[in-house]
Amino acid sequence: MSDEFDGKHCSECGGEDFSIVQDEWMKRTFKFVETGQLKMCGSCGAKFLVCKECGNLYTRVHPALEAWEVSTKCPSCGFVDPDVKAWDGVSAR
Protein backbone atom coordinates (compact mmCIF):
# COMPACT_ATOMS: atom_id res chain seq x y z
CA MET A 1 0.00 0.00 0.00
CA SER A 2 1.09 3.51 -0.77
CA ASP A 3 1.11 6.03 2.06
CA GLU A 4 -0.41 8.61 -0.30
CA PHE A 5 -4.22 8.59 -0.12
CA ASP A 6 -5.61 9.51 -3.56
CA GLY A 7 -9.34 9.64 -2.77
CA LYS A 8 -10.12 6.88 -5.25
CA HIS A 9 -8.69 3.81 -3.55
CA CYS A 10 -9.19 2.51 -0.03
CA SER A 11 -6.40 3.74 2.23
CA GLU A 12 -6.53 0.47 4.15
CA CYS A 13 -6.55 -2.23 1.45
CA GLY A 14 -6.30 -0.45 -1.92
CA GLY A 15 -9.82 -1.50 -2.90
CA GLU A 16 -11.76 0.33 -5.59
CA ASP A 17 -15.31 -0.96 -5.01
CA PHE A 18 -17.40 1.30 -2.76
CA SER A 19 -21.07 1.53 -1.87
CA ILE A 20 -23.06 4.24 -0.12
CA VAL A 21 -23.88 3.34 3.48
CA GLN A 22 -25.95 4.80 6.31
CA ASP A 23 -24.31 4.80 9.74
CA GLU A 24 -26.54 6.44 12.34
CA TRP A 25 -23.92 6.17 15.09
CA MET A 26 -21.33 8.05 13.02
CA LYS A 27 -23.94 10.66 12.07
CA ARG A 28 -24.63 11.30 15.76
CA THR A 29 -20.94 11.32 16.67
CA PHE A 30 -19.43 13.36 13.84
CA LYS A 31 -21.28 16.46 12.63
CA PHE A 32 -19.51 16.31 9.26
CA VAL A 33 -20.98 12.83 8.67
CA GLU A 34 -24.46 14.11 9.56
CA THR A 35 -24.22 16.67 6.77
CA GLY A 36 -22.29 14.42 4.38
CA GLN A 37 -22.38 10.98 2.81
CA LEU A 38 -20.42 7.81 3.61
CA LYS A 39 -19.09 5.11 1.31
CA MET A 40 -17.80 1.75 2.50
CA CYS A 41 -15.05 -0.28 0.88
CA GLY A 42 -16.42 -3.56 -0.47
CA SER A 43 -13.12 -5.33 0.25
CA CYS A 44 -12.37 -4.44 3.87
CA GLY A 45 -15.35 -2.44 5.21
CA ALA A 46 -13.49 0.83 5.86
CA LYS A 47 -15.79 3.87 5.71
CA PHE A 48 -15.01 7.19 4.08
CA LEU A 49 -16.63 10.60 3.93
CA VAL A 50 -17.49 11.56 0.34
CA CYS A 51 -16.28 14.90 -1.04
CA LYS A 52 -19.21 17.30 -1.59
CA GLU A 53 -17.47 18.77 -4.65
CA CYS A 54 -16.08 15.87 -6.72
CA GLY A 55 -17.70 12.77 -5.17
CA ASN A 56 -14.42 10.98 -4.44
CA LEU A 57 -13.30 9.85 -0.98
CA TYR A 58 -12.46 12.77 1.32
CA THR A 59 -11.24 11.10 4.51
CA ARG A 60 -11.58 7.82 6.38
CA VAL A 61 -13.91 7.77 9.39
CA HIS A 62 -14.08 5.20 12.18
CA PRO A 63 -15.33 5.08 15.79
CA ALA A 64 -12.01 6.03 17.40
CA LEU A 65 -11.29 8.89 14.96
CA GLU A 66 -8.91 11.58 16.17
CA ALA A 67 -8.27 15.01 14.66
CA TRP A 68 -4.79 14.14 13.36
CA GLU A 69 -6.26 11.32 11.21
CA VAL A 70 -8.71 13.56 9.34
CA SER A 71 -7.74 14.84 5.90
CA THR A 72 -7.75 18.63 5.84
CA LYS A 73 -8.85 18.69 2.19
CA CYS A 74 -10.02 16.37 -0.56
CA PRO A 75 -7.02 14.57 -2.04
CA SER A 76 -8.67 14.56 -5.48
CA CYS A 77 -9.90 18.13 -6.00
CA GLY A 78 -8.51 20.11 -3.03
CA PHE A 79 -11.93 21.10 -1.66
CA VAL A 80 -11.89 22.02 2.04
CA ASP A 81 -15.14 20.95 3.72
CA PRO A 82 -16.09 23.58 6.32
CA ASP A 83 -17.86 20.95 8.47
CA VAL A 84 -14.70 18.79 8.64
CA LYS A 85 -12.54 21.83 9.31
CA ALA A 86 -14.87 22.94 12.16
CA TRP A 87 -14.77 19.45 13.75
CA ASP A 88 -11.00 19.30 13.46
CA GLY A 89 -10.68 22.63 15.26
CA VAL A 90 -13.08 21.64 18.04
CA SER A 91 -11.62 18.18 18.60
CA ALA A 92 -8.02 19.43 18.67
CA ARG A 93 -8.64 21.57 21.77
mmCIF file with all atom_site columns, C-alpha atoms in Angstrom:
data_model
loop_
_atom_site.group_PDB
_atom_site.id
_atom_site.type_symbol
_atom_site.label_atom_id
_atom_site.label_alt_id
_atom_site.label_comp_id
_atom_site.label_asym_id
_atom_site.label_entity_id
_atom_site.label_seq_id
_atom_site.pdbx_PDB_ins_code
_atom_site.Cartn_x
_atom_site.Cartn_y
_atom_site.Cartn_z
_atom_site.occupancy
_atom_site.B_iso_or_equiv
_atom_site.pdbx_formal_charge
_atom_site.auth_seq_id
_atom_site.auth_comp_id
_atom_site.auth_asym_id
_atom_site.auth_atom_id
_atom_site.pdbx_PDB_model_num
ATOM 1  C CA . MET A 1 1  ? 0.000   0.000  0.000  1.00 0.00 ? 1  MET A CA 1
ATOM 2  C CA . SER A 1 2  ? 1.088   3.514  -0.772 1.00 0.00 ? 2  SER A CA 1
ATOM 3  C CA . ASP A 1 3  ? 1.110   6.027  2.063  1.00 0.00 ? 3  ASP A CA 1
ATOM 4  C CA . GLU A 1 4  ? -0.411  8.614  -0.302 1.00 0.00 ? 4  GLU A CA 1
ATOM 5  C CA . PHE A 1 5  ? -4.224  8.590  -0.121 1.00 0.00 ? 5  PHE A CA 1
ATOM 6  C CA . ASP A 1 6  ? -5.613  9.510  -3.557 1.00 0.00 ? 6  ASP A CA 1
ATOM 7  C CA . GLY A 1 7  ? -9.337  9.640  -2.765 1.00 0.00 ? 7  GLY A CA 1
ATOM 8  C CA . LYS A 1 8  ? -10.124 6.882  -5.252 1.00 0.00 ? 8  LYS A CA 1
ATOM 9  C CA . HIS A 1 9  ? -8.688  3.806  -3.555 1.00 0.00 ? 9  HIS A CA 1
ATOM 10 C CA . CYS A 1 10 ? -9.191  2.512  -0.031 1.00 0.00 ? 10 CYS A CA 1
ATOM 11 C CA . SER A 1 11 ? -6.399  3.743  2.230  1.00 0.00 ? 11 SER A CA 1
ATOM 12 C CA . GLU A 1 12 ? -6.533  0.466  4.153  1.00 0.00 ? 12 GLU A CA 1
ATOM 13 C CA . CYS A 1 13 ? -6.548  -2.228 1.451  1.00 0.00 ? 13 CYS A CA 1
ATOM 14 C CA . GLY A 1 14 ? -6.297  -0.449 -1.916 1.00 0.00 ? 14 GLY A CA 1
ATOM 15 C CA . GLY A 1 15 ? -9.821  -1.503 -2.901 1.00 0.00 ? 15 GLY A CA 1
ATOM 16 C CA . GLU A 1 16 ? -11.763 0.331  -5.594 1.00 0.00 ? 16 GLU A CA 1
ATOM 17 C CA . ASP A 1 17 ? -15.306 -0.964 -5.005 1.00 0.00 ? 17 ASP A CA 1
ATOM 18 C CA . PHE A 1 18 ? -17.404 1.305  -2.759 1.00 0.00 ? 18 PHE A CA 1
ATOM 19 C CA . SER A 1 19 ? -21.072 1.531  -1.872 1.00 0.00 ? 19 SER A CA 1
ATOM 20 C CA . ILE A 1 20 ? -23.062 4.242  -0.123 1.00 0.00 ? 20 ILE A CA 1
ATOM 21 C CA . VAL A 1 21 ? -23.880 3.338  3.477  1.00 0.00 ? 21 VAL A CA 1
ATOM 22 C CA . GLN A 1 22 ? -25.945 4.796  6.314  1.00 0.00 ? 22 GLN A CA 1
ATOM 23 C CA . ASP A 1 23 ? -24.306 4.803  9.737  1.00 0.00 ? 23 ASP A CA 1
ATOM 24 C CA . GLU A 1 24 ? -26.535 6.441  12.337 1.00 0.00 ? 24 GLU A CA 1
ATOM 25 C CA . TRP A 1 25 ? -23.920 6.168  15.089 1.00 0.00 ? 25 TRP A CA 1
ATOM 26 C CA . MET A 1 26 ? -21.328 8.048  13.021 1.00 0.00 ? 26 MET A CA 1
ATOM 27 C CA . LYS A 1 27 ? -23.939 10.659 12.069 1.00 0.00 ? 27 LYS A CA 1
ATOM 28 C CA . ARG A 1 28 ? -24.632 11.299 15.762 1.00 0.00 ? 28 ARG A CA 1
ATOM 29 C CA . THR A 1 29 ? -20.937 11.315 16.667 1.00 0.00 ? 29 THR A CA 1
ATOM 30 C CA . PHE A 1 30 ? -19.427 13.361 13.842 1.00 0.00 ? 30 PHE A CA 1
ATOM 31 C CA . LYS A 1 31 ? -21.276 16.459 12.633 1.00 0.00 ? 31 LYS A CA 1
ATOM 32 C CA . PHE A 1 32 ? -19.514 16.313 9.261  1.00 0.00 ? 32 PHE A CA 1
ATOM 33 C CA . VAL A 1 33 ? -20.983 12.832 8.668  1.00 0.00 ? 33 VAL A CA 1
ATOM 34 C CA . GLU A 1 34 ? -24.458 14.107 9.558  1.00 0.00 ? 34 GLU A CA 1
ATOM 35 C CA . THR A 1 35 ? -24.217 16.675 6.769  1.00 0.00 ? 35 THR A CA 1
ATOM 36 C CA . GLY A 1 36 ? -22.289 14.416 4.379  1.00 0.00 ? 36 GLY A CA 1
ATOM 37 C CA . GLN A 1 37 ? -22.376 10.982 2.811  1.00 0.00 ? 37 GLN A CA 1
ATOM 38 C CA . LEU A 1 38 ? -20.423 7.814  3.608  1.00 0.00 ? 38 LEU A CA 1
ATOM 39 C CA . LYS A 1 39 ? -19.085 5.113  1.314  1.00 0.00 ? 39 LYS A CA 1
ATOM 40 C CA . MET A 1 40 ? -17.804 1.752  2.499  1.00 0.00 ? 40 MET A CA 1
ATOM 41 C CA . CYS A 1 41 ? -15.046 -0.281 0.876  1.00 0.00 ? 41 CYS A CA 1
ATOM 42 C CA . GLY A 1 42 ? -16.417 -3.561 -0.467 1.00 0.00 ? 42 GLY A CA 1
ATOM 43 C CA . SER A 1 43 ? -13.122 -5.327 0.254  1.00 0.00 ? 43 SER A CA 1
ATOM 44 C CA . CYS A 1 44 ? -12.367 -4.436 3.874  1.00 0.00 ? 44 CYS A CA 1
ATOM 45 C CA . GLY A 1 45 ? -15.348 -2.438 5.205  1.00 0.00 ? 45 GLY A CA 1
ATOM 46 C CA . ALA A 1 46 ? -13.493 0.830  5.864  1.00 0.00 ? 46 ALA A CA 1
ATOM 47 C CA . LYS A 1 47 ? -15.794 3.866  5.709  1.00 0.00 ? 47 LYS A CA 1
ATOM 48 C CA . PHE A 1 48 ? -15.008 7.190  4.081  1.00 0.00 ? 48 PHE A CA 1
ATOM 49 C CA . LEU A 1 49 ? -16.632 10.597 3.925  1.00 0.00 ? 49 LEU A CA 1
ATOM 50 C CA . VAL A 1 50 ? -17.486 11.559 0.344  1.00 0.00 ? 50 VAL A CA 1
ATOM 51 C CA . CYS A 1 51 ? -16.284 14.904 -1.035 1.00 0.00 ? 51 CYS A CA 1
ATOM 52 C CA . LYS A 1 52 ? -19.209 17.296 -1.590 1.00 0.00 ? 52 LYS A CA 1
ATOM 53 C CA . GLU A 1 53 ? -17.474 18.768 -4.655 1.00 0.00 ? 53 GLU A CA 1
ATOM 54 C CA . CYS A 1 54 ? -16.080 15.872 -6.718 1.00 0.00 ? 54 CYS A CA 1
ATOM 55 C CA . GLY A 1 55 ? -17.702 12.769 -5.167 1.00 0.00 ? 55 GLY A CA 1
ATOM 56 C CA . ASN A 1 56 ? -14.417 10.983 -4.436 1.00 0.00 ? 56 ASN A CA 1
ATOM 57 C CA . LEU A 1 57 ? -13.301 9.846  -0.980 1.00 0.00 ? 57 LEU A CA 1
ATOM 58 C CA . TYR A 1 58 ? -12.463 12.771 1.315  1.00 0.00 ? 58 TYR A CA 1
ATOM 59 C CA . THR A 1 59 ? -11.242 11.105 4.512  1.00 0.00 ? 59 THR A CA 1
ATOM 60 C CA . ARG A 1 60 ? -11.581 7.821  6.379  1.00 0.00 ? 60 ARG A CA 1
ATOM 61 C CA . VAL A 1 61 ? -13.909 7.770  9.392  1.00 0.00 ? 61 VAL A CA 1
ATOM 62 C CA . HIS A 1 62 ? -14.082 5.203  12.179 1.00 0.00 ? 62 HIS A CA 1
ATOM 63 C CA . PRO A 1 63 ? -15.335 5.075  15.794 1.00 0.00 ? 63 PRO A CA 1
ATOM 64 C CA . ALA A 1 64 ? -12.007 6.031  17.396 1.00 0.00 ? 64 ALA A CA 1
ATOM 65 C CA . LEU A 1 65 ? -11.294 8.888  14.955 1.00 0.00 ? 65 LEU A CA 1
ATOM 66 C CA . GLU A 1 66 ? -8.908  11.578 16.174 1.00 0.00 ? 66 GLU A CA 1
ATOM 67 C CA . ALA A 1 67 ? -8.274  15.013 14.663 1.00 0.00 ? 67 ALA A CA 1
ATOM 68 C CA . TRP A 1 68 ? -4.791  14.140 13.359 1.00 0.00 ? 68 TRP A CA 1
ATOM 69 C CA . GLU A 1 69 ? -6.259  11.322 11.212 1.00 0.00 ? 69 GLU A CA 1
ATOM 70 C CA . VAL A 1 70 ? -8.706  13.561 9.339  1.00 0.00 ? 70 VAL A CA 1
ATOM 71 C CA . SER A 1 71 ? -7.743  14.842 5.897  1.00 0.00 ? 71 SER A CA 1
ATOM 72 C CA . THR A 1 72 ? -7.749  18.631 5.835  1.00 0.00 ? 72 THR A CA 1
ATOM 73 C CA . LYS A 1 73 ? -8.854  18.694 2.192  1.00 0.00 ? 73 LYS A CA 1
ATOM 74 C CA . CYS A 1 74 ? -10.025 16.369 -0.562 1.00 0.00 ? 74 CYS A CA 1
ATOM 75 C CA . PRO A 1 75 ? -7.018  14.570 -2.043 1.00 0.00 ? 75 PRO A CA 1
ATOM 76 C CA . SER A 1 76 ? -8.669  14.560 -5.485 1.00 0.00 ? 76 SER A CA 1
ATOM 77 C CA . CYS A 1 77 ? -9.896  18.132 -5.997 1.00 0.00 ? 77 CYS A CA 1
ATOM 78 C CA . GLY A 1 78 ? -8.506  20.110 -3.026 1.00 0.00 ? 78 GLY A CA 1
ATOM 79 C CA . PHE A 1 79 ? -11.934 21.103 -1.662 1.00 0.00 ? 79 PHE A CA 1
ATOM 80 C CA . VAL A 1 80 ? -11.889 22.023 2.045  1.00 0.00 ? 80 VAL A CA 1
ATOM 81 C CA . ASP A 1 81 ? -15.139 20.947 3.717  1.00 0.00 ? 81 ASP A CA 1
ATOM 82 C CA . PRO A 1 82 ? -16.089 23.584 6.320  1.00 0.00 ? 82 PRO A CA 1
ATOM 83 C CA . ASP A 1 83 ? -17.856 20.951 8.468  1.00 0.00 ? 83 ASP A CA 1
ATOM 84 C CA . VAL A 1 84 ? -14.702 18.790 8.643  1.00 0.00 ? 84 VAL A CA 1
ATOM 85 C CA . LYS A 1 85 ? -12.539 21.834 9.314  1.00 0.00 ? 85 LYS A CA 1
ATOM 86 C CA . ALA A 1 86 ? -14.866 22.939 12.155 1.00 0.00 ? 86 ALA A CA 1
ATOM 87 C CA . TRP A 1 87 ? -14.770 19.449 13.748 1.00 0.00 ? 87 TRP A CA 1
ATOM 88 C CA . ASP A 1 88 ? -10.995 19.298 13.457 1.00 0.00 ? 88 ASP A CA 1
ATOM 89 C CA . GLY A 1 89 ? -10.682 22.631 15.258 1.00 0.00 ? 89 GLY A CA 1
ATOM 90 C CA . VAL A 1 90 ? -13.083 21.643 18.041 1.00 0.00 ? 90 VAL A CA 1
ATOM 91 C CA . SER A 1 91 ? -11.616 18.180 18.601 1.00 0.00 ? 91 SER A CA 1
ATOM 92 C CA . ALA A 1 92 ? -8.017  19.432 18.671 1.00 0.00 ? 92 ALA A CA 1
ATOM 93 C CA . ARG A 1 93 ? -8.643  21.575 21.770 1.00 0.00 ? 93 ARG A CA 1
#
